[in-house]
PDB file of C-alpha atoms in Angstrom:
ATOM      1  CA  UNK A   1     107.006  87.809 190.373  1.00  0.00           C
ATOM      2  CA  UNK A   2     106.531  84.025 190.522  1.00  0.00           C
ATOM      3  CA  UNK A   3     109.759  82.074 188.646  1.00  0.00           C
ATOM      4  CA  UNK A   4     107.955  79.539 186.217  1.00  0.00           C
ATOM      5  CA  UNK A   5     109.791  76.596 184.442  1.00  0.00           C
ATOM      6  CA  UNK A   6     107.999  75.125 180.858  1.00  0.00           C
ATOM      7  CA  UNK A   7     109.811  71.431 181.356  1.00  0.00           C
ATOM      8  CA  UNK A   8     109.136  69.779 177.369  1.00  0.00           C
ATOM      9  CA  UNK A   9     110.092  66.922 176.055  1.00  0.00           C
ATOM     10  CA  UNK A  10     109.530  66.811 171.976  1.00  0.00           C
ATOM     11  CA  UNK A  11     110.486  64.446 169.134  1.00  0.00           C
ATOM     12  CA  UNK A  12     109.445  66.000 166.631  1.00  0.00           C
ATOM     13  CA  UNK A  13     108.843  69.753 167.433  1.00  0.00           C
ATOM     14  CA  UNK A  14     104.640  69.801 168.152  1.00  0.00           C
ATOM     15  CA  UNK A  15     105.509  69.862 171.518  1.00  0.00           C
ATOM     16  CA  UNK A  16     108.271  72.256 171.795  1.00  0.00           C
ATOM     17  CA  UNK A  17     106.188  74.351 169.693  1.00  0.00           C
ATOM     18  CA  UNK A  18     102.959  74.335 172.365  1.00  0.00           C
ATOM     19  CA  UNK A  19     105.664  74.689 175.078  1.00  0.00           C
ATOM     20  CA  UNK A  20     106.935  78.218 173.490  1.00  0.00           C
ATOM     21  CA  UNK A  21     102.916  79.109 173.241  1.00  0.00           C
ATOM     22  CA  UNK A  22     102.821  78.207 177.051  1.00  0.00           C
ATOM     23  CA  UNK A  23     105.699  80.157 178.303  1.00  0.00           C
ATOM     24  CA  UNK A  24     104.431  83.138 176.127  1.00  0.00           C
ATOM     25  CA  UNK A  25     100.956  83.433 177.955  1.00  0.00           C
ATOM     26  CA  UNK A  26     102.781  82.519 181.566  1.00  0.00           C
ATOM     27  CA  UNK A  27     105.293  85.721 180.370  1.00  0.00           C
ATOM     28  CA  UNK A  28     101.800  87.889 179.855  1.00  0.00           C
ATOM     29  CA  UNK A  29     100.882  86.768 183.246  1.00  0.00           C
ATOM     30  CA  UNK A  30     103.881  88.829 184.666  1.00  0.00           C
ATOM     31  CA  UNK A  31     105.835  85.871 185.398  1.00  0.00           C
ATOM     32  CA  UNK A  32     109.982  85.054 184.635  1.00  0.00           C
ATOM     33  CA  UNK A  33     109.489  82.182 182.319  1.00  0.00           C
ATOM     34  CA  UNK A  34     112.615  79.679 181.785  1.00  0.00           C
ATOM     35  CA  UNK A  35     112.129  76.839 178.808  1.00  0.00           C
ATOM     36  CA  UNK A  36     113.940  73.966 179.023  1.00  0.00           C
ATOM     37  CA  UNK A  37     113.763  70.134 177.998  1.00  0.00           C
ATOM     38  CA  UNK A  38     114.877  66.642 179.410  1.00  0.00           C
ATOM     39  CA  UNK A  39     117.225  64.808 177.706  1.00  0.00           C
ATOM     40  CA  UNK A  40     116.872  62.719 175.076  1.00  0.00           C
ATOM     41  CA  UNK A  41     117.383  59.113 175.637  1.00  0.00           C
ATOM     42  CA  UNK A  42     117.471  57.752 172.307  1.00  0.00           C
ATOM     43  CA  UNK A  43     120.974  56.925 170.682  1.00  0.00           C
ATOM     44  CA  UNK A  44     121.631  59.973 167.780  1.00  0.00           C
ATOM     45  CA  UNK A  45     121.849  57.861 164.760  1.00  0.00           C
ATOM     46  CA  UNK A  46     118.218  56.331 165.865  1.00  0.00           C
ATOM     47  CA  UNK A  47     116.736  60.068 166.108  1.00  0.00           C
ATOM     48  CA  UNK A  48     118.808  61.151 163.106  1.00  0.00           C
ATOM     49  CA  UNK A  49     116.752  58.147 161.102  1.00  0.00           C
ATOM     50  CA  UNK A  50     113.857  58.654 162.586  1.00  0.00           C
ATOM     51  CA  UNK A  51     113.544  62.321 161.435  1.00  0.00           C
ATOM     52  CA  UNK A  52     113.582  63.356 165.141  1.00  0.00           C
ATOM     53  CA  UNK A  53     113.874  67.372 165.582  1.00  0.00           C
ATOM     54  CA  UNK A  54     117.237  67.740 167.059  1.00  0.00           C
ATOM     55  CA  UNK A  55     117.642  71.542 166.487  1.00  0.00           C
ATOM     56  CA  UNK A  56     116.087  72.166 169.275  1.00  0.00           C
ATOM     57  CA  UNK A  57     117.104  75.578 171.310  1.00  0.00           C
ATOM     58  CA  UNK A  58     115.731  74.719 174.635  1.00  0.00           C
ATOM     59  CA  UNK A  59     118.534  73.861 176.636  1.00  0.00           C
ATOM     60  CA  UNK A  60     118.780  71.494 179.234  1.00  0.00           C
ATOM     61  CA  UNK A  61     117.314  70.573 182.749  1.00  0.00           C
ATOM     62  CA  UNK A  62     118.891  69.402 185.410  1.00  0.00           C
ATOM     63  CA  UNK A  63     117.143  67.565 187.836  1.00  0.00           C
ATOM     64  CA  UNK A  64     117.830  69.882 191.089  1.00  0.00           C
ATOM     65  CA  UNK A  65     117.126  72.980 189.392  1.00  0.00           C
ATOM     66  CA  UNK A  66     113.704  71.958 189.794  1.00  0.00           C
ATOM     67  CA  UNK A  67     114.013  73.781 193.382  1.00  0.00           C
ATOM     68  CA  UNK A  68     114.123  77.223 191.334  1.00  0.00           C
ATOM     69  CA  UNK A  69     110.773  77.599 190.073  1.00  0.00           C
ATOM     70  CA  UNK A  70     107.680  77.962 191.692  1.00  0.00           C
ATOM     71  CA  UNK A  71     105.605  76.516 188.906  1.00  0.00           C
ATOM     72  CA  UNK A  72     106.209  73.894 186.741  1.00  0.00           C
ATOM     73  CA  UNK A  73     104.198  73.016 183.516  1.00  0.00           C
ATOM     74  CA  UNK A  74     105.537  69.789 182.560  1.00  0.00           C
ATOM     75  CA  UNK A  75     104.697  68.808 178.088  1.00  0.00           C
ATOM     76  CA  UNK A  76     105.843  65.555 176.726  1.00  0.00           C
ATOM     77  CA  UNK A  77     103.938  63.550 173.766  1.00  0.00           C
ATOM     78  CA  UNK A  78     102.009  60.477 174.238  1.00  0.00           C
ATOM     79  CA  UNK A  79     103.535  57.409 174.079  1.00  0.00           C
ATOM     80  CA  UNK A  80     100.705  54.414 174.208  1.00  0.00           C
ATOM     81  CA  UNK A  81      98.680  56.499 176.876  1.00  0.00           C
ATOM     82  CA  UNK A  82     101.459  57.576 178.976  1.00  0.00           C
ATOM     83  CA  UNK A  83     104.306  60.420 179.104  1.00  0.00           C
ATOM     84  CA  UNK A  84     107.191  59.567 177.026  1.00  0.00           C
ATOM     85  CA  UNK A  85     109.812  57.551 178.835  1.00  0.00           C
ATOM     86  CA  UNK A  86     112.803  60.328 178.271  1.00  0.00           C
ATOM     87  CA  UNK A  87     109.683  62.436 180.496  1.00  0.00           C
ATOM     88  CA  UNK A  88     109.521  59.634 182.910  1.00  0.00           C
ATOM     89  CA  UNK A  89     112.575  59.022 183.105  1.00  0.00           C
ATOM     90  CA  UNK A  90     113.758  62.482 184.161  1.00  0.00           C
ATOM     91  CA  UNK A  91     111.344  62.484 187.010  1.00  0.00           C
ATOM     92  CA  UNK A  92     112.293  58.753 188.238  1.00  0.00           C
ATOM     93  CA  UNK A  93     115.444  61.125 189.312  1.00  0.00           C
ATOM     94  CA  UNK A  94     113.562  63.644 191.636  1.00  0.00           C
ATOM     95  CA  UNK A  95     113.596  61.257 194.517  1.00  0.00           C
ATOM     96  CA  UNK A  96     115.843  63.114 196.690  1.00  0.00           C
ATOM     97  CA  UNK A  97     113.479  66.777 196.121  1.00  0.00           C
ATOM     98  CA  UNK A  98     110.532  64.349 197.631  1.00  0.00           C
ATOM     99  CA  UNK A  99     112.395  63.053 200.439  1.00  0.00           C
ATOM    100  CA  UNK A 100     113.571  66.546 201.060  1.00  0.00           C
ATOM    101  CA  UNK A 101     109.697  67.945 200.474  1.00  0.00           C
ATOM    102  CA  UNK A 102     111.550  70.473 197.641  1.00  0.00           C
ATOM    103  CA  UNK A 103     108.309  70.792 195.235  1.00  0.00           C
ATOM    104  CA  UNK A 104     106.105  70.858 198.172  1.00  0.00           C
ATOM    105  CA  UNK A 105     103.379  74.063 197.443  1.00  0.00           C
ATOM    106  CA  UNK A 106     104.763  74.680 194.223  1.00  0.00           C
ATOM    107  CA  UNK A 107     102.353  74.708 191.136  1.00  0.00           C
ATOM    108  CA  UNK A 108     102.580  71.948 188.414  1.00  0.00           C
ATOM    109  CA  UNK A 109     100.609  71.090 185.012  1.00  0.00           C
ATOM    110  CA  UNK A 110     100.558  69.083 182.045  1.00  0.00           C
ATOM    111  CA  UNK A 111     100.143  69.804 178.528  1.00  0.00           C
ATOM    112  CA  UNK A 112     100.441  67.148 175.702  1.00  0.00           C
ATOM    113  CA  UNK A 113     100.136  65.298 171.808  1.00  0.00           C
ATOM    114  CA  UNK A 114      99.362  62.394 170.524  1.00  0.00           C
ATOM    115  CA  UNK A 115      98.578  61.375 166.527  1.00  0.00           C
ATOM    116  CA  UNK A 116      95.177  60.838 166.888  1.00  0.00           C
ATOM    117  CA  UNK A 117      92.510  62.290 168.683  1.00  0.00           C
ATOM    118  CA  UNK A 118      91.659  59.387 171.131  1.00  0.00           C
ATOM    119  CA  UNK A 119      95.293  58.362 171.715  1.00  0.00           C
ATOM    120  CA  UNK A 120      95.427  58.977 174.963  1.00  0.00           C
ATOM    121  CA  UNK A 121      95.871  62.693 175.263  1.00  0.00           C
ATOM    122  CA  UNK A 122      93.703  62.577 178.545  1.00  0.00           C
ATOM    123  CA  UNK A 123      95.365  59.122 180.132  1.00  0.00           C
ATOM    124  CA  UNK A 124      99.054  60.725 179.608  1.00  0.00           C
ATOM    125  CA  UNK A 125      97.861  63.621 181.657  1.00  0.00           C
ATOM    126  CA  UNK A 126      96.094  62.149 183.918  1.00  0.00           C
ATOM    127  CA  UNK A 127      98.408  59.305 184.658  1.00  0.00           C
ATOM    128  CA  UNK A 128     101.619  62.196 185.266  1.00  0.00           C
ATOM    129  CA  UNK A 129      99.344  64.222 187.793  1.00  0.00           C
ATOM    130  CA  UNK A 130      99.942  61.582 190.826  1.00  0.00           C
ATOM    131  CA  UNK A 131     103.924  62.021 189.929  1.00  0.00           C
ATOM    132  CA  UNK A 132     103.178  65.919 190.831  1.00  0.00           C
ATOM    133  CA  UNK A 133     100.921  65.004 193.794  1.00  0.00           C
ATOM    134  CA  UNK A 134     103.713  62.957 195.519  1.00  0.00           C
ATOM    135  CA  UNK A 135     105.502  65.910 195.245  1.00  0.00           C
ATOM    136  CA  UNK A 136     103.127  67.307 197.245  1.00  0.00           C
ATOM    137  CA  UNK A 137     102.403  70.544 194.276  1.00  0.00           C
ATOM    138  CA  UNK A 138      99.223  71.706 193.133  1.00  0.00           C
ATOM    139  CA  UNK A 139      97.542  70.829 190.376  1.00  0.00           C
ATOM    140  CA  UNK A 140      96.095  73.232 188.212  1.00  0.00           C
ATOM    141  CA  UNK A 141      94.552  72.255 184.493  1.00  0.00           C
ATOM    142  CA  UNK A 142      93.082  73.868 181.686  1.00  0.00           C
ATOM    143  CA  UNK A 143      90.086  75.441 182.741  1.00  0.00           C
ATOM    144  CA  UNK A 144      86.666  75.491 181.208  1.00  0.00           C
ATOM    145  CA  UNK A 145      86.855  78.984 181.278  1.00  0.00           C
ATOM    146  CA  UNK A 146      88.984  78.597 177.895  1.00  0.00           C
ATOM    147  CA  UNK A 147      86.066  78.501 175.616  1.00  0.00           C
ATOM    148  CA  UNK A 148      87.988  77.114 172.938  1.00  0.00           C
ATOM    149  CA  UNK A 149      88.232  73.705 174.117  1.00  0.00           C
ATOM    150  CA  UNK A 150      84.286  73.212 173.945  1.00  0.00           C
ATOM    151  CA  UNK A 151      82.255  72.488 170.449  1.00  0.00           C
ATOM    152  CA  UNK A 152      83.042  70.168 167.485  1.00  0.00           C
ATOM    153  CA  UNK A 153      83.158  72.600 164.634  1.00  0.00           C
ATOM    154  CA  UNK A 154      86.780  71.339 164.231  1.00  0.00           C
ATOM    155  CA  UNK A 155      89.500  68.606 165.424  1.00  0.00           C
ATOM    156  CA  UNK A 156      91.790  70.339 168.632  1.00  0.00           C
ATOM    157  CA  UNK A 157      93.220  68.803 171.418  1.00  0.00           C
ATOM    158  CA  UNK A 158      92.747  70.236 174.547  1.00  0.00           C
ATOM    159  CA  UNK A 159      91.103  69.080 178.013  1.00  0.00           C
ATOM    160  CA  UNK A 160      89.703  70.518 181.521  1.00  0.00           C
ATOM    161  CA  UNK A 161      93.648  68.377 182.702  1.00  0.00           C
ATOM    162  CA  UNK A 162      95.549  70.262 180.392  1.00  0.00           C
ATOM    163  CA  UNK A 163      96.248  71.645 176.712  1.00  0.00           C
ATOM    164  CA  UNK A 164      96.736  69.245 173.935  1.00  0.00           C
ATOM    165  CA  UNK A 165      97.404  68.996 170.074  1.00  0.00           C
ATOM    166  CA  UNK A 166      96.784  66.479 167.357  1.00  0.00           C
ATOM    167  CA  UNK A 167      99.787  65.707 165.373  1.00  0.00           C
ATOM    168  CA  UNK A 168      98.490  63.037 162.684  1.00  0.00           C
ATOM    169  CA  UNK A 169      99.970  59.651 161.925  1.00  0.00           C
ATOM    170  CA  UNK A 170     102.921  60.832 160.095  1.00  0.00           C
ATOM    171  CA  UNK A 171     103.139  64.382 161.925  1.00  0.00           C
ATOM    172  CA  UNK A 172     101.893  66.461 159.527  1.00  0.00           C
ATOM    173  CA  UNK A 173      99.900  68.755 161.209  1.00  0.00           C
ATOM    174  CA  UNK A 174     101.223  70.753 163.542  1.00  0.00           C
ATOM    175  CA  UNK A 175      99.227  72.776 166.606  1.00  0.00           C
ATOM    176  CA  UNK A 176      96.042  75.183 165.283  1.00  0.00           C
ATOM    177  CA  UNK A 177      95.521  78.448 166.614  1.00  0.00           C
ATOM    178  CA  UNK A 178      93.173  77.673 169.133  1.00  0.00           C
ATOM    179  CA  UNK A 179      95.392  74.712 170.401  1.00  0.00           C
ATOM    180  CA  UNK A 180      98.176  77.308 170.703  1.00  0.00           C
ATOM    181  CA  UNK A 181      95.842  79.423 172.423  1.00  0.00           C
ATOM    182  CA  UNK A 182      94.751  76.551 174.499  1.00  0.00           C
ATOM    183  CA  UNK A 183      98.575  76.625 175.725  1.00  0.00           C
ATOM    184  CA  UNK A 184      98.835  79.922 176.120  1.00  0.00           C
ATOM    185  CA  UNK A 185      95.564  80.262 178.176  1.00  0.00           C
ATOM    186  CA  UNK A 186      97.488  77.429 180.536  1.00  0.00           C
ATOM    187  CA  UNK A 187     100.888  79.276 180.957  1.00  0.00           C
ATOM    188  CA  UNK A 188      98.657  82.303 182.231  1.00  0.00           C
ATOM    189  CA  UNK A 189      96.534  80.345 184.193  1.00  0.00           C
ATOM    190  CA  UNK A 190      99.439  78.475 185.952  1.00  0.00           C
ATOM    191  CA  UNK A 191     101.352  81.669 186.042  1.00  0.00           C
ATOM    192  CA  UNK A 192      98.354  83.748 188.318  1.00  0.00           C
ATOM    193  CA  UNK A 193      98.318  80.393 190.409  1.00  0.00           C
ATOM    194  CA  UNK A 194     102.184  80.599 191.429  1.00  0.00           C
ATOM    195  CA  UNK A 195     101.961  84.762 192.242  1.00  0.00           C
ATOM    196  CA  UNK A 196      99.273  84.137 194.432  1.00  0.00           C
ATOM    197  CA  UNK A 197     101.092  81.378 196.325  1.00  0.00           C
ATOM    198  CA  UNK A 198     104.578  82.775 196.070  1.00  0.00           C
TER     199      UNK A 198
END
């Protein structure tokens, strides 16, 4: 049974609600799923003002329980076209599992959010996959074999790099169904990956 991590980082709950959806179709895959999230780096009365969701029941990570898992899906929002900093910043700390070649085989992916549909769902991916490639881990993405990702009979996220959602401006809308599924889809995907290697 391959020992996957969902690793999330969410301000407002989109993301912690995809990473949930994730770890629920990695589960179905036969796999021991553990959710946890990074830190958050911004002070509390900030968050608090900002109408960030801290009632969050994820606990969590530490960096060097990274070692544990033999797949990690990795979800943080979009922040200008690039993985929020408190993502970033939690990974700036993994230097010692690369020098020691820790992560080395194991399977990592990327799921993600932005407010608007080109705001840089794709770039944030694609831009966090050389962080897993220096960790020497496979990649694995979203792939066209989810059907749900193709046609324009509606606004989704979603990607051949990795599941997505669409959060509006203000935050309003929170992941569809086929977004969720989009996550779910990954977590199985990832979740076959990591038996077969493990």
């Amino acid at each position: 049974m391959a020992k996957v991590l969902v690793l999330y980082y969410s301000s407002y709950g989109h993301i912690e609600t995809m990473a949930y959806a994730v770890a629920e179709g990695a589960k179905s895959a036969g796999a021991e799923v553990t959710v946890k999230r990074v830190p958050e780096l911004v002070p509390e009365d900030v968050a608090r003002s900002s109408h960030f969701k801290l009632d969050q029941k994820a606990e969590i990570a530490k960096v060097d329980e990274l070692a544990e898992y033999d797949a990690i899906i990795v979800g943080a929002g979009t922040r200008f076209g690039t993985v929020a900093s408190q993502m970033r910043n939690f990974w700036d700390q993994t230097g010692s599992l690369w020098f020691n070649g820790t992560l080395v085989g194991k399977v990592g992916s990327v799921f993600t959010s932005s407010a608007t549909q080109h705001g840089g769902q794709e770039s944030t991916i694609l831009g966090f996959i050389p962080t897993l490639l220096h960790h020497g881990m496979v990649v694995a993405g979203l792939p066209y074999a989810f059907q749900g990702q193709m046609g324009v009979e509606a606004v989704k996220g979603g990607s051949p790099y990795g599941a997505s959602t669409i959060t509006d401006g203000d935050g309003s809308r929170q992941p569809s169904e086929v977004e969720l599924e989009a996550a779910r889809y990954q977590g199985v995907h990832v979740a076959r990956i990591a038996t077969k290697l493990a």
